[in-house]
Short mmCIF file of C-alpha atoms and ligand atoms in Angstrom, two decimals:
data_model
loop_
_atom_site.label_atom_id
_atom_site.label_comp_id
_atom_site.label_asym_id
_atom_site.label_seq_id
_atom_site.Cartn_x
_atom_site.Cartn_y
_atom_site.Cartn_z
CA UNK R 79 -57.53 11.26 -78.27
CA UNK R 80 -56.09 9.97 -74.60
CA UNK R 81 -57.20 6.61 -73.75
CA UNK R 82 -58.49 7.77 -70.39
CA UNK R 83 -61.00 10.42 -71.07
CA UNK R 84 -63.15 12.24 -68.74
CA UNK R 85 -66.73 12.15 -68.95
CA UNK R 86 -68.62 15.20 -67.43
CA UNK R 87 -72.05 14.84 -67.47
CA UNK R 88 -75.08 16.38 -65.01
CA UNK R 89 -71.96 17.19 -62.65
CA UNK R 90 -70.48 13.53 -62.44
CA UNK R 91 -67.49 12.85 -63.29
CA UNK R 92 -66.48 9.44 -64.90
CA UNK R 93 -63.30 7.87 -66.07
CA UNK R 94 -63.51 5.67 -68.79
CA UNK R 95 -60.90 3.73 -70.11
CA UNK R 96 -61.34 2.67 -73.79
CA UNK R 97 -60.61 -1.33 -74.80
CA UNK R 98 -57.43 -2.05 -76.57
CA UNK R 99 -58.01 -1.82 -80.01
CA UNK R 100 -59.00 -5.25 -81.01
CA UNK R 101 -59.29 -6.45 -84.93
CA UNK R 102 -60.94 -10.27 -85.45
CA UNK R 103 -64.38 -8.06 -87.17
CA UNK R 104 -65.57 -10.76 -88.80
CA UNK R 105 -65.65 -13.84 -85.93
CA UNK R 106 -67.17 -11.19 -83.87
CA UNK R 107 -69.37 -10.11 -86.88
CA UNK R 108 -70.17 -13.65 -87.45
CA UNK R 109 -70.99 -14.48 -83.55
CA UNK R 110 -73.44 -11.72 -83.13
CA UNK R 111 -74.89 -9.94 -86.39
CA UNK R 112 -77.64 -10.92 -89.06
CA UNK R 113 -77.05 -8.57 -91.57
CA UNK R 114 -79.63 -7.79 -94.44
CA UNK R 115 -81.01 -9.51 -97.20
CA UNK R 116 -78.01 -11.96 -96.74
CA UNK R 117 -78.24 -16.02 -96.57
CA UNK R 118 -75.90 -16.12 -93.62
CA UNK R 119 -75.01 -19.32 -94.05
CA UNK R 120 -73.57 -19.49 -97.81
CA UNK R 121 -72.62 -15.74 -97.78
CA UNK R 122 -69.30 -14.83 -98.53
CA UNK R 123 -67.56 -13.28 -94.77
CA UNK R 124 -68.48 -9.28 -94.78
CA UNK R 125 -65.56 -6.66 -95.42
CA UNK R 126 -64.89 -4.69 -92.19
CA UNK R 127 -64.58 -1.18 -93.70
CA UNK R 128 -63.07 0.74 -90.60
CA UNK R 129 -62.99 4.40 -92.80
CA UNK R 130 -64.04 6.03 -95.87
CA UNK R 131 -63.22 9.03 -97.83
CA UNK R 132 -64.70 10.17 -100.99
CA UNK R 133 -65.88 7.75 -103.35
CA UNK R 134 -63.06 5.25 -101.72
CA UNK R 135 -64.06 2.90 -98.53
CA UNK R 136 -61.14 1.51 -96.82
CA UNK R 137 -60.62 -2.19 -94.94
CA UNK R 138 -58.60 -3.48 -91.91
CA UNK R 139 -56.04 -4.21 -94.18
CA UNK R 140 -55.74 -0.61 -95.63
CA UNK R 141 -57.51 -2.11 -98.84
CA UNK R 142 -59.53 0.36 -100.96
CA UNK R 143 -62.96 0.29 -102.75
CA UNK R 144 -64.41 2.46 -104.96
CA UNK R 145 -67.93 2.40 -103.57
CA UNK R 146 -69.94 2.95 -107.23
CA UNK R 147 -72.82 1.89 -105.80
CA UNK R 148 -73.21 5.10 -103.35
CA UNK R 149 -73.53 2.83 -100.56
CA UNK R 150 -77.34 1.48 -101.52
CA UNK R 151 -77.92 4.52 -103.01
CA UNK R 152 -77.50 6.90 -100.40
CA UNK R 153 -74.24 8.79 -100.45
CA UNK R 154 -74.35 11.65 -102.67
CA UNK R 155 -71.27 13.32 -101.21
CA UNK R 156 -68.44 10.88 -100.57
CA UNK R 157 -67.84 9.41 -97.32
CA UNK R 158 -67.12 11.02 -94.18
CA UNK R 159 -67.55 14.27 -95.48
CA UNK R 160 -65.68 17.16 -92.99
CA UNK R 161 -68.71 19.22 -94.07
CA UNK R 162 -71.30 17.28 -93.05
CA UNK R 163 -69.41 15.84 -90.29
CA UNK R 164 -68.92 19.64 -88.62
CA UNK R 165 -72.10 20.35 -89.15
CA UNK R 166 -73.45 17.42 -87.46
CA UNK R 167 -71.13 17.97 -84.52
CA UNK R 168 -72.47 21.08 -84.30
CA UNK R 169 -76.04 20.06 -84.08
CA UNK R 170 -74.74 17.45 -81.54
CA UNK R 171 -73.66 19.97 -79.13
CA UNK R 172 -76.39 22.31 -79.40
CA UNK R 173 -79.74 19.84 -79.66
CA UNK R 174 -79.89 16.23 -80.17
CA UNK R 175 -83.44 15.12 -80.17
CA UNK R 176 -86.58 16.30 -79.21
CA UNK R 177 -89.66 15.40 -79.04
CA UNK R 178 -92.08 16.45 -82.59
CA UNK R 179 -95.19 16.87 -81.68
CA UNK R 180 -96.12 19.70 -79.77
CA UNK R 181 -92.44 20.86 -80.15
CA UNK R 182 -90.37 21.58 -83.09
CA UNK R 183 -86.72 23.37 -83.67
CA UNK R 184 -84.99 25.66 -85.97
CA UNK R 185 -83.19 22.96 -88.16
CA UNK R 186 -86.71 21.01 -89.03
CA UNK R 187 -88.39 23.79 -89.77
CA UNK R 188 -85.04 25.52 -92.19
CA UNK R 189 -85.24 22.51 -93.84
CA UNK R 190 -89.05 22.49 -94.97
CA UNK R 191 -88.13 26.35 -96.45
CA UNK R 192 -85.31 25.31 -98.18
CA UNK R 193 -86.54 21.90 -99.44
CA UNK R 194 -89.99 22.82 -100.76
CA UNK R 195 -89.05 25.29 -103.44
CA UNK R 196 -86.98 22.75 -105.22
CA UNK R 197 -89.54 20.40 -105.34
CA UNK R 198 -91.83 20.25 -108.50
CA UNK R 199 -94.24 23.55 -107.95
CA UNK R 200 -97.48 22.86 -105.39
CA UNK R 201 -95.50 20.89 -102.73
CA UNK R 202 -96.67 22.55 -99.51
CA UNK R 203 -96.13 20.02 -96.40
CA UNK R 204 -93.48 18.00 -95.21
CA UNK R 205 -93.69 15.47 -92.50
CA UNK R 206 -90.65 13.52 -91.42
CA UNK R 207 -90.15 10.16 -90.52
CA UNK R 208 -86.89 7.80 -90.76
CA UNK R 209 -86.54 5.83 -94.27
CA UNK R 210 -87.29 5.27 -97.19
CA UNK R 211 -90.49 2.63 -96.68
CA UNK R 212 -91.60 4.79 -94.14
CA UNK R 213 -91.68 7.72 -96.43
CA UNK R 214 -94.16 5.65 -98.95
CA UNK R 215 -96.02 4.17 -95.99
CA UNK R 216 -97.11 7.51 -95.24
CA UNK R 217 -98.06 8.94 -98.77
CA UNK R 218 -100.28 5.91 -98.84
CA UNK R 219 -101.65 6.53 -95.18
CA UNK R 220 -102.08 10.51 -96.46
CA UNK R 221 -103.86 8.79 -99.65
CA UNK R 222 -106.20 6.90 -98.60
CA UNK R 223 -107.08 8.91 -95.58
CA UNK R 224 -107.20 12.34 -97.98
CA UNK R 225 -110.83 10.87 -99.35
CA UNK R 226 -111.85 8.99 -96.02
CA UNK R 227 -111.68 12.23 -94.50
CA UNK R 228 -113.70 13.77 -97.23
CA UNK R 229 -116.44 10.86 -97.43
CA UNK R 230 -115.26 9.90 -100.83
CA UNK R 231 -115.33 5.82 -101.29
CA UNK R 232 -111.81 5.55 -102.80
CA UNK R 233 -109.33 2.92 -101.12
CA UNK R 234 -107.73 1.12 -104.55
CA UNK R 235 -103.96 1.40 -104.61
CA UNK R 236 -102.10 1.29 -108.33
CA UNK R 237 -98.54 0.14 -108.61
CA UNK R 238 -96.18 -1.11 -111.42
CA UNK R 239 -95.97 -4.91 -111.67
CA UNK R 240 -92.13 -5.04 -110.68
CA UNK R 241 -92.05 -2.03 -108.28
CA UNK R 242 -90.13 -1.40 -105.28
CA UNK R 243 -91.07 0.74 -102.52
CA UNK R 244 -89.50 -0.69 -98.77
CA UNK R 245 -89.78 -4.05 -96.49
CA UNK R 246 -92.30 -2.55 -94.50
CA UNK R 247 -95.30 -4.30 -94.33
CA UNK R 248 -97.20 -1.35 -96.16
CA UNK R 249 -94.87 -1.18 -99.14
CA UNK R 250 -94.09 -4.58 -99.19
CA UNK R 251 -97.55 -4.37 -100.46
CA UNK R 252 -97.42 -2.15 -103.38
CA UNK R 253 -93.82 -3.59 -104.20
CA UNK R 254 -94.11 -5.84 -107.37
CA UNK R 255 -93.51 -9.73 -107.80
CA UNK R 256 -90.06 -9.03 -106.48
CA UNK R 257 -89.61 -12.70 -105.25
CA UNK R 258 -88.74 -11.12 -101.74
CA UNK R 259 -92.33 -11.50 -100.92
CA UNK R 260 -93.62 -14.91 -100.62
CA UNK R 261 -93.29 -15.96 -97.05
CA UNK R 262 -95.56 -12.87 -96.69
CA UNK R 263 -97.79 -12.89 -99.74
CA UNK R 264 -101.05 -13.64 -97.46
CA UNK R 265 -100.17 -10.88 -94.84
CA UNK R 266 -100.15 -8.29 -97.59
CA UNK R 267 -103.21 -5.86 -98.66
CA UNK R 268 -105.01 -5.51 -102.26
CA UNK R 269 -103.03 -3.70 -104.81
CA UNK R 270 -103.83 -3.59 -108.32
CA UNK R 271 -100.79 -3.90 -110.61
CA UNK R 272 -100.19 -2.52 -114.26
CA UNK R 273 -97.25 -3.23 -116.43
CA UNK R 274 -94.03 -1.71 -115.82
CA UNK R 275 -93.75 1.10 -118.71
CA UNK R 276 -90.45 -0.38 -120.04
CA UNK R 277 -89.96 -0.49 -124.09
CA UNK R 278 -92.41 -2.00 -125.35
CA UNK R 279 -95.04 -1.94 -122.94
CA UNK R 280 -95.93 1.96 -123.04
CA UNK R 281 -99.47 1.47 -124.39
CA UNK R 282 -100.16 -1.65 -122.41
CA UNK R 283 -99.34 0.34 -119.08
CA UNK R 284 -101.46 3.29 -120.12
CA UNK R 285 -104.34 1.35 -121.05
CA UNK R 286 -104.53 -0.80 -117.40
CA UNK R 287 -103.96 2.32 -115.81
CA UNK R 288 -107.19 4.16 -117.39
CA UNK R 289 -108.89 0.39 -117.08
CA UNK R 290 -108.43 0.70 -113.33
CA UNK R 291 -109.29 4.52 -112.94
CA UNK R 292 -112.37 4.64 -114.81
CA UNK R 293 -113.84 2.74 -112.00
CA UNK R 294 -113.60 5.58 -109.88
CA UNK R 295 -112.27 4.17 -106.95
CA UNK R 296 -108.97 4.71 -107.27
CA UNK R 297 -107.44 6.70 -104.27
CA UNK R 298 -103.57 6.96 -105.86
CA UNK R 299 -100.75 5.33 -107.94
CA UNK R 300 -97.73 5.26 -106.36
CA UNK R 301 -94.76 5.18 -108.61
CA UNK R 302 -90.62 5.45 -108.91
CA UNK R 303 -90.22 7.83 -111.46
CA UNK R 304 -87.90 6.76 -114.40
CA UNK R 305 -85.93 4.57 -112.45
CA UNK R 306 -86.95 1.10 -110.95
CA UNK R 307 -84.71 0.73 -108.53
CA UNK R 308 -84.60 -2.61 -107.29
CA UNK R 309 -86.69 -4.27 -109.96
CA UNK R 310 -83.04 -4.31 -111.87
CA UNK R 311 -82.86 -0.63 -112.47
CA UNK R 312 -85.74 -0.63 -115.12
CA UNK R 313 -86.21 2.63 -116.74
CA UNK R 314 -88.75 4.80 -118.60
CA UNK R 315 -89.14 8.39 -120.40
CA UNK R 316 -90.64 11.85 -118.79
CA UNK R 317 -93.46 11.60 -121.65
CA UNK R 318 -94.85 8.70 -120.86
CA UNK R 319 -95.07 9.42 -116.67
CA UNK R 320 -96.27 12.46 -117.71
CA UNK R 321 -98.93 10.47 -119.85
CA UNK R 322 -99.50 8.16 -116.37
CA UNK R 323 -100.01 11.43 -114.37
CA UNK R 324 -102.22 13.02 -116.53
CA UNK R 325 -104.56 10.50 -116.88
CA UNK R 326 -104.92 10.55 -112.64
CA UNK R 327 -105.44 13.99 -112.55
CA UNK R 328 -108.22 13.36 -114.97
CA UNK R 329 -109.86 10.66 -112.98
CA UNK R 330 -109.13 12.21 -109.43
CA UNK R 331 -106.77 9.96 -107.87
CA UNK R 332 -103.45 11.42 -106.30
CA UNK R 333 -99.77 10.27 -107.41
CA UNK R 334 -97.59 9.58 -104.89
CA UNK R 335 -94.03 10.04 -106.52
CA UNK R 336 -91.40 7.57 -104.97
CA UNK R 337 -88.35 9.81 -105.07
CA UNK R 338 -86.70 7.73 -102.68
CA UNK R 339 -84.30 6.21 -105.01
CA UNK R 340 -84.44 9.31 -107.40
CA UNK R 341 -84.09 12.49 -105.34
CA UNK R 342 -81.30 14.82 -104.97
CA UNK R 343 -79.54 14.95 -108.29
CA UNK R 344 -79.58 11.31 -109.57
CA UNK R 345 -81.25 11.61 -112.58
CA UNK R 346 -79.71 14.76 -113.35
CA UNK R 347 -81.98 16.96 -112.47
CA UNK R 348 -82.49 17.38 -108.56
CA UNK R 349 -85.91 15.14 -108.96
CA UNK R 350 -87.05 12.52 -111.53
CA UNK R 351 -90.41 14.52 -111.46
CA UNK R 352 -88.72 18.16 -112.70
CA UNK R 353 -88.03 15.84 -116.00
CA UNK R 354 -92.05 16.43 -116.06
CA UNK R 355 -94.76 19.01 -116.91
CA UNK R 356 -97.53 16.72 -114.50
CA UNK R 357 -96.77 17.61 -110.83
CA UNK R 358 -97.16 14.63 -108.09
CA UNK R 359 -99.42 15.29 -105.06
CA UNK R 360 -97.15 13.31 -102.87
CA UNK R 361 -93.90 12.68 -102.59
CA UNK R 362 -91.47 10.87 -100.54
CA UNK R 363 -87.58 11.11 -100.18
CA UNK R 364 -84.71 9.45 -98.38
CA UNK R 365 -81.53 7.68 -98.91
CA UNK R 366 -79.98 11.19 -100.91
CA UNK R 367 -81.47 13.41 -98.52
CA UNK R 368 -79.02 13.56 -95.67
CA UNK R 369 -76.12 12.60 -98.18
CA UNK R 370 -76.10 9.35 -96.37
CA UNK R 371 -75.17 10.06 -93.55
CA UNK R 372 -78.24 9.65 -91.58
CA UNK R 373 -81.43 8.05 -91.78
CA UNK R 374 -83.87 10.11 -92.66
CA UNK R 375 -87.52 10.81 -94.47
CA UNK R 376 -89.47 13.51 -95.85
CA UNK R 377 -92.99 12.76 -97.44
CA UNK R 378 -94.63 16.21 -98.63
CA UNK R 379 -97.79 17.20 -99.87
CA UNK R 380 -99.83 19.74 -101.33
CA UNK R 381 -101.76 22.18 -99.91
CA UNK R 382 -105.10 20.31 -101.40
CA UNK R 383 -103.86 17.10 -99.16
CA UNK R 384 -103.04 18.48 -96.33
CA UNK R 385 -106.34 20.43 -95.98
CA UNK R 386 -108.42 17.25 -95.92
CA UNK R 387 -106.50 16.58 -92.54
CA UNK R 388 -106.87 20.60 -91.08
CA UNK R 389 -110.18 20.60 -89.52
CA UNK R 390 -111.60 21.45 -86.23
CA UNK R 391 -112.51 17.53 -85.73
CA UNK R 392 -109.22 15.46 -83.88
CA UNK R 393 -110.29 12.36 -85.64
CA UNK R 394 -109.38 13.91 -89.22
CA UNK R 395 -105.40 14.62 -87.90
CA UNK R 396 -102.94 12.07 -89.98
CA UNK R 397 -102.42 9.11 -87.02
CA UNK R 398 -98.44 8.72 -87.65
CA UNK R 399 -95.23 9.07 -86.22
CA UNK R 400 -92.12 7.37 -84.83
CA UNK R 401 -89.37 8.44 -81.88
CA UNK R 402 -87.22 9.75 -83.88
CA UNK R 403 -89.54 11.88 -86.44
CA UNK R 404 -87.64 15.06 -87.18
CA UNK R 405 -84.25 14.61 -85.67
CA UNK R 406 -82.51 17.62 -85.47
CA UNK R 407 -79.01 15.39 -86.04
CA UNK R 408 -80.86 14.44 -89.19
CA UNK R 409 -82.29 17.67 -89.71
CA UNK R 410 -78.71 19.46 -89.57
CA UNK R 411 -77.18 16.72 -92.07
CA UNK R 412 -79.73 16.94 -94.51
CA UNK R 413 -79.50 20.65 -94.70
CA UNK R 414 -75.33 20.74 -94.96
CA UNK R 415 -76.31 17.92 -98.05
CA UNK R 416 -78.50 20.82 -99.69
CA UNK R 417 -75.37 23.30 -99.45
CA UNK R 418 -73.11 21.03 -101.02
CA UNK R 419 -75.69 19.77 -103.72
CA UNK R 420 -76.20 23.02 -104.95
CA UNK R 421 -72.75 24.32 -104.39
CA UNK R 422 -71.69 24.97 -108.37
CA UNK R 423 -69.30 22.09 -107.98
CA UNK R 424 -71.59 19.48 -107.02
CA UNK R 425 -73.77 20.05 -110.67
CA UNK R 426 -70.88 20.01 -112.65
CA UNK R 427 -70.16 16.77 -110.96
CA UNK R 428 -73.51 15.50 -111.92
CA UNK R 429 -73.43 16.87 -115.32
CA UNK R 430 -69.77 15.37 -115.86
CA UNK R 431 -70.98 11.89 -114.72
CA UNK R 432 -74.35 12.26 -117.06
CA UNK R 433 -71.36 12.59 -120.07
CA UNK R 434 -69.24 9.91 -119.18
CA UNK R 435 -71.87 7.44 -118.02
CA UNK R 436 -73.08 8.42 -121.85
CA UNK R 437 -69.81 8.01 -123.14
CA UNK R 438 -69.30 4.50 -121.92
CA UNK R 439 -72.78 3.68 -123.23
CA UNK R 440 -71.99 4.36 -126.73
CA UNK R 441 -69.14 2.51 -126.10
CA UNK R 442 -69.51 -0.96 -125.20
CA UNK R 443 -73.71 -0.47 -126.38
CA UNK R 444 -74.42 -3.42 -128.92
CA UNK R 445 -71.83 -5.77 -127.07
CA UNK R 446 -72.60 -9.52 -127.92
CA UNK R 447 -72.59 -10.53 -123.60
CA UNK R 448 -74.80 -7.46 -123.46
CA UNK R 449 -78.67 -7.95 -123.80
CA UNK R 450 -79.31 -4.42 -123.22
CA UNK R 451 -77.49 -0.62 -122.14
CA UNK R 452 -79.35 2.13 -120.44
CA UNK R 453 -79.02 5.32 -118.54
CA UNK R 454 -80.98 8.15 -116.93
CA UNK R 455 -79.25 10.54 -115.72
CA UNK R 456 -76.37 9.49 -113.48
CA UNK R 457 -77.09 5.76 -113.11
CA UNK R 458 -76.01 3.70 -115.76
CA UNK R 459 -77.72 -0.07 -115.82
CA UNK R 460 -75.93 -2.95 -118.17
CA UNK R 461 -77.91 -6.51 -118.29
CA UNK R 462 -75.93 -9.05 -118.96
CA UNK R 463 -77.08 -12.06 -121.20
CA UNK R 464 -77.70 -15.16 -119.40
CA UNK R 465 -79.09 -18.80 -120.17
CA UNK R 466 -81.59 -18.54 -117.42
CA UNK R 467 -84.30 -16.15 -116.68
CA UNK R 468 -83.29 -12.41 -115.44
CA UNK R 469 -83.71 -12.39 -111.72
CA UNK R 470 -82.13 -11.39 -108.18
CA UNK R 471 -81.22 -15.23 -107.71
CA UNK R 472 -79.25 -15.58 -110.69
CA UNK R 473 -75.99 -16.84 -109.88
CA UNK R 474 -73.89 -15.15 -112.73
CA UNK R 475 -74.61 -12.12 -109.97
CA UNK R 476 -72.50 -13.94 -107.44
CA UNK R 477 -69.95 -14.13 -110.34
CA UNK R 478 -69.75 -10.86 -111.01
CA UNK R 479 -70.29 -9.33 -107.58
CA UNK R 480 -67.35 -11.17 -106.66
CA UNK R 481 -65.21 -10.32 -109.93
CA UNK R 482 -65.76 -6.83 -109.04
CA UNK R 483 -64.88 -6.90 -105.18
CA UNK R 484 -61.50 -8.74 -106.29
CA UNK R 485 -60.67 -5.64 -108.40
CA UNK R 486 -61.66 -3.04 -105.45
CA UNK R 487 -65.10 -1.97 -106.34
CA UNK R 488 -68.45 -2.09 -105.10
CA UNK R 489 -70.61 -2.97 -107.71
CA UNK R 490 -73.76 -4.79 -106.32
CA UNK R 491 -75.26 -6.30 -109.48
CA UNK R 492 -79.35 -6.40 -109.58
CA UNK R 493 -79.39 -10.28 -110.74
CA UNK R 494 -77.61 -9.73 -114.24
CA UNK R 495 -77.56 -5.81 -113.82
CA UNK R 496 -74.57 -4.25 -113.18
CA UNK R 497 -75.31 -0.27 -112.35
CA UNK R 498 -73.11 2.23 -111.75
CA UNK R 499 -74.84 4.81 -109.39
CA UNK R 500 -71.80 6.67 -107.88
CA UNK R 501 -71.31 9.62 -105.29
CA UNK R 502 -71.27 12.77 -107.34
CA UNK R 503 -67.95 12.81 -105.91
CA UNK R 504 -66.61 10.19 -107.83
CA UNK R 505 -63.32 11.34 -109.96
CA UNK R 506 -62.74 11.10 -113.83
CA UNK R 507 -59.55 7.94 -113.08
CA UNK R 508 -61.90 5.85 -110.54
CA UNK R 509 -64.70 6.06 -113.10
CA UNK R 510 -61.75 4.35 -115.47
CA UNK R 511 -61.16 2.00 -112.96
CA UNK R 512 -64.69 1.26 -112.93
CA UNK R 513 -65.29 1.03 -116.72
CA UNK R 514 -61.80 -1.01 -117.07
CA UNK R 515 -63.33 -3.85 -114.77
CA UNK R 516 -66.56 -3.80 -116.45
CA UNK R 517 -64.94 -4.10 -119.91
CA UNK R 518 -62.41 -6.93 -118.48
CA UNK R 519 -66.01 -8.80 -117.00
CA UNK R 520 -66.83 -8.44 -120.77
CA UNK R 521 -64.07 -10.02 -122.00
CA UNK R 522 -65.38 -13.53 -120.09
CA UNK R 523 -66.34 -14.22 -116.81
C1 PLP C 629 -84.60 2.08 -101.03
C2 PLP C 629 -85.95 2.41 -101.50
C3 PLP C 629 -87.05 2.42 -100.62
C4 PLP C 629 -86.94 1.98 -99.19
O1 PLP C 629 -86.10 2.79 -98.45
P1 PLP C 629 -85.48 2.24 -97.08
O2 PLP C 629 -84.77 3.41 -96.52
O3 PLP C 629 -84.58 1.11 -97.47
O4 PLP C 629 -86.62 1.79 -96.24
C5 PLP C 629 -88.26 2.81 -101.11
N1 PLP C 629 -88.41 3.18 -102.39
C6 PLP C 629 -87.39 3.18 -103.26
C7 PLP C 629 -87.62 3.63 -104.66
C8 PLP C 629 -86.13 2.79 -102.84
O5 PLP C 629 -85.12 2.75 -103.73
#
């Protein structure tokens, strides 16, 4: 590209002449940005990644990292992918935005066909928004106005103890005692909590749950399935969220699956729910579902929820949207992501990282720094032994987070869990490299 290009635009011409190229990213980083969930003051500088290309992220200095934590969880693909990034392009040129109510466009509406029928079976809606906490926020707004709408007095939201589900307000709410919370503890609403599932506490969980729904005024329980995310990747079996399902079928209160984390191949099948015979009634997605490239929500429904919102009466219509719900830019990613997840390569990818996620399990399992090994699917979580209590504040994270950006990766430990939660992308030698530094972090750090 010149450095003088011409802009042509509604008939005017412009000439704009790019800046010099300039490098100094992180004085000008510091002077201007706030970045997320970051103590700007004792952080470490940021890394100024200026490209990307598979599973590898590249600095100003040319240095590489092997980003194994999918870039929080959302690349599925690799970086920059020439796929994604034609089709995108191609949207570009064609249709940008517009607006989604009272209008809609051919990439939206491709994507609803092609999405629903891999969802678990009764999925019949899907209503866009832009991220992951909006996705939940709006299964709980379809919740609890599904029996409003109906005249049915049930408005009690169920959540595990150390869930995660966004920074919005709404989910902030239904997150657990994630420590994230307490400037805002008195700003949040009434959610009853029962005990994360984890080994152990199976029976306990079960037991709250029917404790809570026998009182008939439970509208839903909103869930990650088998993963906790950012409770420190916490994970549980099919049978027993098939157990938690059940039991709200049986009492009438919708589940409101939280495949944000989960969706699109992660835990080796394309959702955490197809691991189960119970089917949610809501579900939301993000992160995974344009690849990562763009942000982007789905929440869908059933035919049962959306037909206590279809009604002659305007005052029964869900009351939710945002500028940007259904962008076709995000609409045209997110189907080029479905081609190349269930392009033949792509599974075997999954299925190959499954086996040597295992592989490495078995290997350093029972390892005396280790106070516990476990996997679903493609993410593998190791929790490392420390003196003081497991948490996100835990400094031995700093340790390692550090340990492992010195050696070129990107591992973003949970407190004392390390996870490895790659791009599907990721090859059989920078899996090595990633196992090598975790084995050298278990020799003594
Ligand atoms: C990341 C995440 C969210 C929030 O998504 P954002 O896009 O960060 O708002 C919600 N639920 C789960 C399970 C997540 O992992």
């Amino acid at each position: 590209m010149s450095s003088e290009q011409n802009i042509q635009q509604c008939g005017l011409t412009q000439t704009v002449t790019k800046m010099p190229p300039q490098t100094n990213w992180i004085t000008r980083d510091r002077a201007h940005i706030w970045h997320p969930y970051t103590q700007m003051k004792t952080a470490d500088a940021p890394i100024a990644i200026v490209a990307g290309k598979g599973a590898e992220l590249y600095d100003e200095t040319g240095k590489v990292y092997i980003d194994a934590v999918a870039s929080w969880w959302t690349n599925i693909h690799g970086h920059a992918h020439p796929y994604m990034a034609e089709k995108l392009a191609e949207q570009a040129r064609k249709l940008e935005h517009v607006i989604f109510a009272g209008f809609t466009h051919p990439s939206a509406i491709e994507l609803a066909e092609r999405l629903l029928p891999l969802l678990p079976a009764g999925q019949s809606k899907v209503f866009f928004s832009d991220n992951g906490s909006t996705a939940v926020e709006v299964g709980i707004k379809m919740a609890i106005q599904y029996f409003y709408n109906q005249g049915i007095a049930r408005k009690k939201i169920i959540a595990f103890d150390l869930a995660y589900h966004g920074d919005t307000f709404g989910t902030m709410s239904v997150g657990g005692d994630l420590s994230f919370y307490h400037a805002f503890q008195d700003f949040l609403y009434q959610v009853e909590r029962i005990p994360t599932p984890i080994p152990g506490q199976e029976a306990a969980c079960l037991q709250a749950l029917e404790a809570h729904l026998q009182k008939g005024d439970v509208a839903a329980f909103v869930f990650e399935p088998l993963v906790l995310g950012a409770g420190g990747m916490l994970m549980y079996p099919p049978d027993v969220l098939d157990q938690l399902m059940a039991l709200c079928k049986k009492h009438g209160a919708l589940c409101i699956a939280d495949e944000v984390m989960t969706g699109f191949g992660r835990t080796g099948k394309l959702f955490a729910t197809l691991h189960c015979q119970e089917k949610p009634d809501i579900i939301a997605l993000s992160k995974g579902l344009t690849g990562g490239m763009l942000p982007m929500a789905l929440t869908t429904c059933t035919e049962a929820v959306y037909q206590a919102f279809y009604s002659d009466d305007k005052m029964k219509a869900l009351f939710h949207g945002h500028s940007f719900t259904g962008n076709p830019l995000g609409c045209a990613v997110a189907l080029a992501s479905l081609d190349l997840l269930l392009a033949e390569e792509t599974q075997r990818n999954i299925q190959r990282i499954v086996q040597r996620q295992a592989d490495f399990m078995a290997k350093i399992k029972g390892h005396p720094l280790l106070e516990d090994c476990r996997q679903t699917g493609t993410i593998l979580a190791l929790e490392f032994k420390t003196d003081k209590q497991s948490g996100y504040f835990n400094n031995l994270r700093d340790r390692l987070y550090r340990f492992f950006l010195q050696r070129g990766l990107i591992l973003r430990p949970l407190g004392n869990v390390v996870y490895v939660l790659p791009p599907y992308c990721i090859t059989d030698p920078q899996l090595d490299q990633v196992y090598g530094a975790i084995e050298a972090a278990l020799m003594g750090i």
